[in-house]
JSON list of C-alpha atoms in Angstrom, two decimals:
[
{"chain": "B", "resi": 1, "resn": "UNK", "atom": "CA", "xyz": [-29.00, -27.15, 24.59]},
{"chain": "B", "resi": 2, "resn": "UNK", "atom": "CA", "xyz": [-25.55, -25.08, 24.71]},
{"chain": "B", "resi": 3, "resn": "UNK", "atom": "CA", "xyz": [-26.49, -21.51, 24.11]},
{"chain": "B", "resi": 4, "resn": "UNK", "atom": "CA", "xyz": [-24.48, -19.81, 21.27]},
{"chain": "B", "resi": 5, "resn": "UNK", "atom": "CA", "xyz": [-23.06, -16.05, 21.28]},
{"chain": "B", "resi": 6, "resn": "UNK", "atom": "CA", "xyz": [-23.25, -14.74, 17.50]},
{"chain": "B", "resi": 7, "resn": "UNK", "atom": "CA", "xyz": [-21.73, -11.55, 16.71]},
{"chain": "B", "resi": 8, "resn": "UNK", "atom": "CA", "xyz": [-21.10, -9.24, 13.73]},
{"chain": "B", "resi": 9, "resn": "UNK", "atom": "CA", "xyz": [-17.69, -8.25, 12.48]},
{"chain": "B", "resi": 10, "resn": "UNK", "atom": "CA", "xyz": [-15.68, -5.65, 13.70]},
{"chain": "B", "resi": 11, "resn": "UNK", "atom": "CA", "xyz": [-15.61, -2.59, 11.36]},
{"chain": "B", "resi": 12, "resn": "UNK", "atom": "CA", "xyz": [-11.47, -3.14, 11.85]},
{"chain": "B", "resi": 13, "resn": "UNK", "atom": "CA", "xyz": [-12.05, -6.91, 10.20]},
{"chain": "B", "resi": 14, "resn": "UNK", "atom": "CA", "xyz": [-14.20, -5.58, 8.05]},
{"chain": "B", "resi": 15, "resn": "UNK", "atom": "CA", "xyz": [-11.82, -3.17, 6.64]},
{"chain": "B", "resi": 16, "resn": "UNK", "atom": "CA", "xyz": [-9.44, -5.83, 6.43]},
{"chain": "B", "resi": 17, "resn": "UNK", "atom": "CA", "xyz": [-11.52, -8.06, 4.58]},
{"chain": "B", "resi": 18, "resn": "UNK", "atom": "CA", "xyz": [-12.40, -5.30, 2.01]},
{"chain": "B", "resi": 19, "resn": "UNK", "atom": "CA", "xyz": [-8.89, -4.93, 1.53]},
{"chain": "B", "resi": 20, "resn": "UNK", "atom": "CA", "xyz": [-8.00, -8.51, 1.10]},
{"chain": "B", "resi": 21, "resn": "UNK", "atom": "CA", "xyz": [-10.78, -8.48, -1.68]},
{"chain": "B", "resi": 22, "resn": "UNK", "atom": "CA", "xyz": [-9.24, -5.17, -3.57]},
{"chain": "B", "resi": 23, "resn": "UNK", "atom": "CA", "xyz": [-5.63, -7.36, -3.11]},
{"chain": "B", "resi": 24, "resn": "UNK", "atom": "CA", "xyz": [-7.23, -10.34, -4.36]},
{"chain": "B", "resi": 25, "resn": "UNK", "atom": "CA", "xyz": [-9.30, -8.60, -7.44]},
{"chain": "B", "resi": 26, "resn": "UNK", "atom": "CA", "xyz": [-6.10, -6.80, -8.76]},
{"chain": "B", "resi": 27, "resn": "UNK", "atom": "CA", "xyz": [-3.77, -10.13, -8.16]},
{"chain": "B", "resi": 28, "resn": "UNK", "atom": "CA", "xyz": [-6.68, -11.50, -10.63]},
{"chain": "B", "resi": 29, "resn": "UNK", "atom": "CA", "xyz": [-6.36, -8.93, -12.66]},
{"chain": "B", "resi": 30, "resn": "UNK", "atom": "CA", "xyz": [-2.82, -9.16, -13.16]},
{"chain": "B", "resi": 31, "resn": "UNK", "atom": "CA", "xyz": [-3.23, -13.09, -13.77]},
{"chain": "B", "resi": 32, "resn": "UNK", "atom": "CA", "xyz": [-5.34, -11.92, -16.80]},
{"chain": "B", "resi": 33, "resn": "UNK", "atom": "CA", "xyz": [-3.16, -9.30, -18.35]},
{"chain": "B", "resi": 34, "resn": "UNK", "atom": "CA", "xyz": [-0.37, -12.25, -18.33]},
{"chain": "B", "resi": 35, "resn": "UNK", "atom": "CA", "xyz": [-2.44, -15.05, -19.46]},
{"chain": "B", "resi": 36, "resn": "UNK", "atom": "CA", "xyz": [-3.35, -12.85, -22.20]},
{"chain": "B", "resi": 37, "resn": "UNK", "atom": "CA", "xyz": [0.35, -13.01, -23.62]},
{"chain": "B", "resi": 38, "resn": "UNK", "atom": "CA", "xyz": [2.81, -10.02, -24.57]},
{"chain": "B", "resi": 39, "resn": "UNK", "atom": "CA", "xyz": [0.48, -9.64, -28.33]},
{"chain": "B", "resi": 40, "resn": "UNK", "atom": "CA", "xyz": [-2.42, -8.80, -26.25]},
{"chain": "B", "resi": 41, "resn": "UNK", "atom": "CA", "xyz": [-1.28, -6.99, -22.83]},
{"chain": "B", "resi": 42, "resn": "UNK", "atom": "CA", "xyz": [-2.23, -3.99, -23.94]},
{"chain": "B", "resi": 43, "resn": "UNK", "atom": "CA", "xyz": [-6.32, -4.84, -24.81]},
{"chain": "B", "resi": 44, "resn": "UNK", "atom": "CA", "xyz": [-6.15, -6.84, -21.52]},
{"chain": "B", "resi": 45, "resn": "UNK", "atom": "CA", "xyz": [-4.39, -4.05, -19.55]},
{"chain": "B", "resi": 46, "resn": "UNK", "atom": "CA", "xyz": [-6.94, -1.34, -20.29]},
{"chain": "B", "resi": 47, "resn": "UNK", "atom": "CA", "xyz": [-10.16, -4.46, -20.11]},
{"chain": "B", "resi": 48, "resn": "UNK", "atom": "CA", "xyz": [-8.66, -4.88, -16.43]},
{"chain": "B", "resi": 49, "resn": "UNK", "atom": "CA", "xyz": [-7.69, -1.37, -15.87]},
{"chain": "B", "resi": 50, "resn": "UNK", "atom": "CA", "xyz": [-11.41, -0.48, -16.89]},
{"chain": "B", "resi": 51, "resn": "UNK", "atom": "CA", "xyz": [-12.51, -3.17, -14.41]},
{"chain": "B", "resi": 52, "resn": "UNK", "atom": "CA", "xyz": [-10.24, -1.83, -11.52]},
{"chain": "B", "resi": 53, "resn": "UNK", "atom": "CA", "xyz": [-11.61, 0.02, -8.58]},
{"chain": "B", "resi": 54, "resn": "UNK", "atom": "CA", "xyz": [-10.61, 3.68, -8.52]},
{"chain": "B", "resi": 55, "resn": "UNK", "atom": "CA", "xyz": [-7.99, 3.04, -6.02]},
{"chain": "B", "resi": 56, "resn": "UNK", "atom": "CA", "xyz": [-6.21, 1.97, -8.88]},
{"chain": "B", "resi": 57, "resn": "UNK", "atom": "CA", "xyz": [-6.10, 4.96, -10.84]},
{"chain": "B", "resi": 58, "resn": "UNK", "atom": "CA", "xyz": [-2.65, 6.94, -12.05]},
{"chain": "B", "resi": 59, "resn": "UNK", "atom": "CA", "xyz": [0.01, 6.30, -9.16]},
{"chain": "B", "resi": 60, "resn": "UNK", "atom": "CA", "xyz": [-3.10, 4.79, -6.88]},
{"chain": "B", "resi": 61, "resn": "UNK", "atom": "CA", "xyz": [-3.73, 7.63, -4.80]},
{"chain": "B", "resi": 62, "resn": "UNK", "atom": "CA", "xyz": [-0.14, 8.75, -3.43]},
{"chain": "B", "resi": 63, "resn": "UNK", "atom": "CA", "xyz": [0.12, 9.87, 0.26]},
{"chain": "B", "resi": 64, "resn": "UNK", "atom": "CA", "xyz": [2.68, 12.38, 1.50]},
{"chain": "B", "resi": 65, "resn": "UNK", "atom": "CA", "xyz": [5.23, 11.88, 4.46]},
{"chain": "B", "resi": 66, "resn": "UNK", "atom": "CA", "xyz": [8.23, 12.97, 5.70]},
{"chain": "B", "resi": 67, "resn": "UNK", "atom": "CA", "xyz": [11.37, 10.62, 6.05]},
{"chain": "B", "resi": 68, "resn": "UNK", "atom": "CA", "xyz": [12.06, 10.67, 9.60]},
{"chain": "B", "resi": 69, "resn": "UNK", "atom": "CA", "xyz": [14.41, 7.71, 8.80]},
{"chain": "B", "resi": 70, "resn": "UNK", "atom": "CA", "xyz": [15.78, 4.78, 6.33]},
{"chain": "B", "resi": 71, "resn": "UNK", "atom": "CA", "xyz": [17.75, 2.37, 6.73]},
{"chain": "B", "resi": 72, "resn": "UNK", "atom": "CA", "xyz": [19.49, 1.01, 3.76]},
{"chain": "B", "resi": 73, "resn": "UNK", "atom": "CA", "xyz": [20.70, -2.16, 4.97]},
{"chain": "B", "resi": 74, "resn": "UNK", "atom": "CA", "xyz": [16.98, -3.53, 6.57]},
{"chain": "B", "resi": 75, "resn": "UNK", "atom": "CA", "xyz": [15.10, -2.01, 3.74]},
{"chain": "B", "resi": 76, "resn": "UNK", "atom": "CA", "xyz": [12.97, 0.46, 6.50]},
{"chain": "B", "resi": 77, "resn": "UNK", "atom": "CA", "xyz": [11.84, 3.42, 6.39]},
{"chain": "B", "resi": 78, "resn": "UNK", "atom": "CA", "xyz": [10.21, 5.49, 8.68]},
{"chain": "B", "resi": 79, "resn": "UNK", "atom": "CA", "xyz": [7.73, 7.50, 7.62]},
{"chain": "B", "resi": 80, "resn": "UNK", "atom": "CA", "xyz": [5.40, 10.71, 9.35]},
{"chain": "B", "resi": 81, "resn": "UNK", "atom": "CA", "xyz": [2.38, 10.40, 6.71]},
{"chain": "B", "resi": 82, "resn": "UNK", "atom": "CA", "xyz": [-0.84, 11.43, 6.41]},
{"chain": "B", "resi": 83, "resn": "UNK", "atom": "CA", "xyz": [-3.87, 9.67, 6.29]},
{"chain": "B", "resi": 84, "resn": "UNK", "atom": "CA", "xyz": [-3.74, 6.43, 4.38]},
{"chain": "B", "resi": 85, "resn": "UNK", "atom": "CA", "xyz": [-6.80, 6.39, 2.87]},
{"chain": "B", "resi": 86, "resn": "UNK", "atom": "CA", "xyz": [-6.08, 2.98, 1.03]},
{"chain": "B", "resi": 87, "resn": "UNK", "atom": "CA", "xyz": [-5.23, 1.49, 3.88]},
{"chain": "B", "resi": 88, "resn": "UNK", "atom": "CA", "xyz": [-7.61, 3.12, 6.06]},
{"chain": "B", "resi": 89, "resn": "UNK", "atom": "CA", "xyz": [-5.05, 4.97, 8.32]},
{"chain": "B", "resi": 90, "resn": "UNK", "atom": "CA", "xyz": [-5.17, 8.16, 10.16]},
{"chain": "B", "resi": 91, "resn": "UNK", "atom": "CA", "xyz": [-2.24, 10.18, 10.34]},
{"chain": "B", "resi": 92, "resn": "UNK", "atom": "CA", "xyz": [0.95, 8.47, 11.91]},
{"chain": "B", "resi": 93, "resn": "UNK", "atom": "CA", "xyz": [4.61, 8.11, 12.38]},
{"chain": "B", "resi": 94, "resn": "UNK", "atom": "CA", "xyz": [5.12, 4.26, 11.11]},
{"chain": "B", "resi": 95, "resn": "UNK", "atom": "CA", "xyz": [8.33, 2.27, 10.07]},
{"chain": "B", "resi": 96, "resn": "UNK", "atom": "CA", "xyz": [7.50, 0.27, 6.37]},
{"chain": "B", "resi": 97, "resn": "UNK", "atom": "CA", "xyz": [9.48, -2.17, 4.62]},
{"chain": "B", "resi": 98, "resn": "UNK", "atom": "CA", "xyz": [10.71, -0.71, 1.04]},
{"chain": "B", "resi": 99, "resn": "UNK", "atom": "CA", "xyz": [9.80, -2.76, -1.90]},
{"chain": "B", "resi": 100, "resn": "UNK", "atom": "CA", "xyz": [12.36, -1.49, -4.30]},
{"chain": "B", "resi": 101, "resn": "UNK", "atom": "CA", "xyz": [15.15, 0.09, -2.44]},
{"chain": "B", "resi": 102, "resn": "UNK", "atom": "CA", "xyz": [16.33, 1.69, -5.71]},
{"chain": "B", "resi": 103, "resn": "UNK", "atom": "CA", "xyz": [13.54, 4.26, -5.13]},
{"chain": "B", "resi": 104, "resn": "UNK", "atom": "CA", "xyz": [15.07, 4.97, -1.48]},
{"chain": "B", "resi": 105, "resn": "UNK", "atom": "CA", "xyz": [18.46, 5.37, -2.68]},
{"chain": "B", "resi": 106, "resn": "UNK", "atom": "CA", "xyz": [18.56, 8.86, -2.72]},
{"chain": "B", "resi": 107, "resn": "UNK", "atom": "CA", "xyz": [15.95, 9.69, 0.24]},
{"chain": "B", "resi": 108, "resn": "UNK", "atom": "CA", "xyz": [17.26, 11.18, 3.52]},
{"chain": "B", "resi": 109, "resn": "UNK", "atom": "CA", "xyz": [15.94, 12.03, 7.02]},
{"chain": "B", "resi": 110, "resn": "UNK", "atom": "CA", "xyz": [13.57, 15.09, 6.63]},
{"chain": "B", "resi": 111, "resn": "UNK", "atom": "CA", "xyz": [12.73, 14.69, 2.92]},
{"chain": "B", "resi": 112, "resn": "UNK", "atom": "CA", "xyz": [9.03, 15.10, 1.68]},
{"chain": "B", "resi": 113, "resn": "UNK", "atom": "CA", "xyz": [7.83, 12.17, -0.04]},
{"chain": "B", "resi": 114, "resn": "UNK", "atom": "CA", "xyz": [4.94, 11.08, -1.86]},
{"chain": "B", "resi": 115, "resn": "UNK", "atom": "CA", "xyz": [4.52, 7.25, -1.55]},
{"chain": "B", "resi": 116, "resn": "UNK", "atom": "CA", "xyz": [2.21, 4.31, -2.09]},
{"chain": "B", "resi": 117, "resn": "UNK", "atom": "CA", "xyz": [1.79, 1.82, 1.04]},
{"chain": "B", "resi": 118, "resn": "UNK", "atom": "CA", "xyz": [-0.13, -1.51, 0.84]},
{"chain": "B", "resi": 119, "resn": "UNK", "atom": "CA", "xyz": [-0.55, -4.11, 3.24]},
{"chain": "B", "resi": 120, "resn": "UNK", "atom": "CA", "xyz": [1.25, -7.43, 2.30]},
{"chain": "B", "resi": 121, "resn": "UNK", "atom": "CA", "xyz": [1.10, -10.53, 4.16]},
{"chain": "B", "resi": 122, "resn": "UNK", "atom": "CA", "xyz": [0.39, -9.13, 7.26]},
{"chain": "B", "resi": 123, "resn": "UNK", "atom": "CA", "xyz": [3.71, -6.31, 6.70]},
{"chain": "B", "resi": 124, "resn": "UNK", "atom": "CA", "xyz": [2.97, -2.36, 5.54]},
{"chain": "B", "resi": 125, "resn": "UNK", "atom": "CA", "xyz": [5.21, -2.36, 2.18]},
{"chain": "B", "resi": 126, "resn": "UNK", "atom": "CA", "xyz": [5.98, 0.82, 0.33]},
{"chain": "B", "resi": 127, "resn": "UNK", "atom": "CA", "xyz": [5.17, -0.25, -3.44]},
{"chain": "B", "resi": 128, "resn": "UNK", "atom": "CA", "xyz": [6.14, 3.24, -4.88]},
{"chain": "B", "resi": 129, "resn": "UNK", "atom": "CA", "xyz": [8.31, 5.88, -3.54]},
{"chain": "B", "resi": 130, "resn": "UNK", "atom": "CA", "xyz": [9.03, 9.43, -5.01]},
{"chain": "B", "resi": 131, "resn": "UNK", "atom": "CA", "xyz": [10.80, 12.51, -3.31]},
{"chain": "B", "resi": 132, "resn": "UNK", "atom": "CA", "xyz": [8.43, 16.05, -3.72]},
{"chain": "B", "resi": 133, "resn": "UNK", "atom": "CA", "xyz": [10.86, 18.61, -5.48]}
]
């Protein structure tokens, strides 16, 4: 009889799978709030927010960074931040995809930033993006 090699997840797969489920749960979430209809977002958006992990709280935990670059036309920025705690990320110099490049329009190279990254099919995306006065 073949002899067969179990082993246990790796704490980096199971970070990603705890992830995936917070990604999945607030996807649901948001399902809810618009199944619910525009008469009744607001009793589902505070059911679901009240359901939400605290990851989820006011601006979902913004990091800080500094814009070491962007580039308009690709939609990247590059970003020295610290630690991702979402994400699970020490502190590192990392190039993200910006979701709404609205919010970049007015960031430059060596600006302070506050920002919101989440991992989205497989790509680091900034979700939220705010320069620090």
């Amino acid at each position: 009889m073949p002899h067969t090699h179990h082993t246990t997840p790796s704490s980096a797969a199971h970070s990603r799978a705890a992830r995936r489920a917070r990604y999945l749960g607030a996807l649901a979430a948001l399902g809810f709030v618009l199944a619910c209809g525009p008469a009744n977002a607001q009793t589902a958006a505070s059911s679901a927010a009240s359901a939400s992990t605290p990851a989820t709280a006011d601006k979902q935990e913004l990091s800080e960074g500094e814009v070491t670059r962007w580039d308009a036309r690709t939609q990247k920025i590059t970003l020295r931040h610290g630690e991702l705690k979402n994400l699970g990320m020490p502190p590192m110099t990392m190039v993200f995809t910006v979701q709404d490049a609205a919010q970049a329009a007015q960031i430059k190279r060596g600006d302070k930033v506050r920002f919101r990254a989440e991992q989205v099919n497989g790509a680091y995306v900034v979700t939220h993006l705010e320069a620090i006065n």
